[in-house]
Amino acid sequence: MGDDIQLDDDCIFCKIIRGEIPSFKVFEDDASLAFMDINPAAPGHCLVIPKHHAENIFVTPPHASAAAMATISKVAPAVERAVQPGGINIVQANGPAAAQSVFHTHFHIIPRHLDDNLLMNWGLNPGDMDEIGAVAEKIKAELD
Ligand code: AMP
Ligand code: ZN
């Protein structure tokens, strides 16, 4: 690992990166790691993490997020070929209301099957265009 890799002594995912606790690693490069989730939502459920300790996506440096995304681009098609599900969700949680339980930024690769009843589908319910436009303006103002 390079000198620019920042890890945390107490973080469970940093311990996996350092090999201090066991994991089913499926892919690793200098800046990211993919390993199996031990509480899988479906067979093939794995996690991709940057080798940079940061609590959530808000404070993860873009280069670390980009490294994880590049690995997702490699691993998700491999999961697709290996498991042949009906689809795959890439999920990333930030904060308790988003059901984040490990505070090292990570991306779930979750194989999906029709009628698997995973509660992740918010459906296609048309929104209120005025409300959507108003929130878009608020977000854009934060990006100025
Ligand atoms: P989240 O709820 O989005 O923070 O997801 C954290 C995920 O990490 C959960 O799906 C857990 O099952 C998974 N997890 C926690 N500890 C481990 C571990 N030691 N090895 C593999 N996966 C883990
Ligand atoms: Zn960590």
Short mmCIF file of N, CA, C and O and ligand atoms in Angstrom, two decimals, residues 6-8 10-15 17 49-50 52-54 102-105, ligand 2:
data_model
loop_
_atom_site.label_atom_id
_atom_site.label_comp_id
_atom_site.label_asym_id
_atom_site.label_seq_id
_atom_site.Cartn_x
_atom_site.Cartn_y
_atom_site.Cartn_z
N GLN A 6 -4.82 6.27 3.75
CA GLN A 6 -5.15 6.66 5.12
C GLN A 6 -6.17 5.70 5.69
O GLN A 6 -7.27 5.60 5.16
N LEU A 7 -5.80 5.00 6.76
CA LEU A 7 -6.71 4.05 7.38
C LEU A 7 -6.92 4.42 8.84
O LEU A 7 -6.19 5.24 9.40
N ASP A 8 -7.93 3.77 9.46
CA ASP A 8 -8.29 4.05 10.84
C ASP A 8 -8.07 2.79 11.67
O ASP A 8 -8.42 1.69 11.24
N ASP A 10 -9.49 1.60 14.33
CA ASP A 10 -10.64 0.90 14.92
C ASP A 10 -11.71 0.50 13.91
O ASP A 10 -12.69 -0.15 14.29
N CYS A 11 -11.55 0.91 12.66
CA CYS A 11 -12.60 0.69 11.66
C CYS A 11 -12.53 -0.74 11.13
O CYS A 11 -11.47 -1.23 10.74
N ILE A 12 -13.68 -1.43 11.10
CA ILE A 12 -13.71 -2.84 10.69
C ILE A 12 -13.29 -3.00 9.23
O ILE A 12 -12.61 -3.98 8.88
N PHE A 13 -13.67 -2.06 8.37
CA PHE A 13 -13.27 -2.19 6.96
C PHE A 13 -11.79 -1.87 6.78
O PHE A 13 -11.13 -2.48 5.92
N CYS A 14 -11.25 -0.96 7.57
CA CYS A 14 -9.81 -0.71 7.51
C CYS A 14 -9.05 -1.96 7.98
O CYS A 14 -7.99 -2.30 7.44
N LYS A 15 -9.61 -2.66 8.96
CA LYS A 15 -8.99 -3.92 9.41
C LYS A 15 -9.02 -4.96 8.31
O LYS A 15 -8.06 -5.74 8.15
N ILE A 17 -8.95 -4.24 5.10
CA ILE A 17 -7.93 -3.79 4.13
C ILE A 17 -6.54 -4.23 4.60
O ILE A 17 -5.73 -4.72 3.81
N ILE A 49 -14.88 -0.92 -1.47
CA ILE A 49 -14.47 0.20 -0.60
C ILE A 49 -13.20 0.85 -1.14
O ILE A 49 -12.33 0.18 -1.69
N PRO A 50 -13.10 2.17 -0.97
CA PRO A 50 -11.82 2.81 -1.22
C PRO A 50 -10.85 2.48 -0.08
O PRO A 50 -11.28 2.30 1.07
N HIS A 52 -9.24 4.20 1.77
CA HIS A 52 -9.11 5.52 2.39
C HIS A 52 -10.21 5.58 3.43
O HIS A 52 -11.38 5.43 3.07
N HIS A 53 -9.86 5.75 4.68
CA HIS A 53 -10.90 5.81 5.70
C HIS A 53 -11.59 7.17 5.69
O HIS A 53 -10.97 8.19 5.94
N ALA A 54 -12.86 7.14 5.38
CA ALA A 54 -13.71 8.33 5.49
C ALA A 54 -15.10 7.82 5.80
O ALA A 54 -15.53 6.78 5.29
N VAL A 102 -21.84 0.74 8.80
CA VAL A 102 -20.38 0.76 8.89
C VAL A 102 -19.91 2.10 8.34
O VAL A 102 -20.24 2.47 7.19
N PHE A 103 -19.15 2.81 9.14
CA PHE A 103 -18.84 4.20 8.81
C PHE A 103 -17.48 4.35 8.13
O PHE A 103 -16.61 5.10 8.58
N HIS A 104 -17.34 3.58 7.07
CA HIS A 104 -16.25 3.68 6.09
C HIS A 104 -16.96 3.57 4.75
O HIS A 104 -17.62 2.54 4.49
N THR A 105 -16.88 4.58 3.94
CA THR A 105 -17.64 4.62 2.68
C THR A 105 -17.53 3.30 1.92
O THR A 105 -16.44 2.77 1.73
ZN ZN B 2 -12.10 2.55 7.63
#
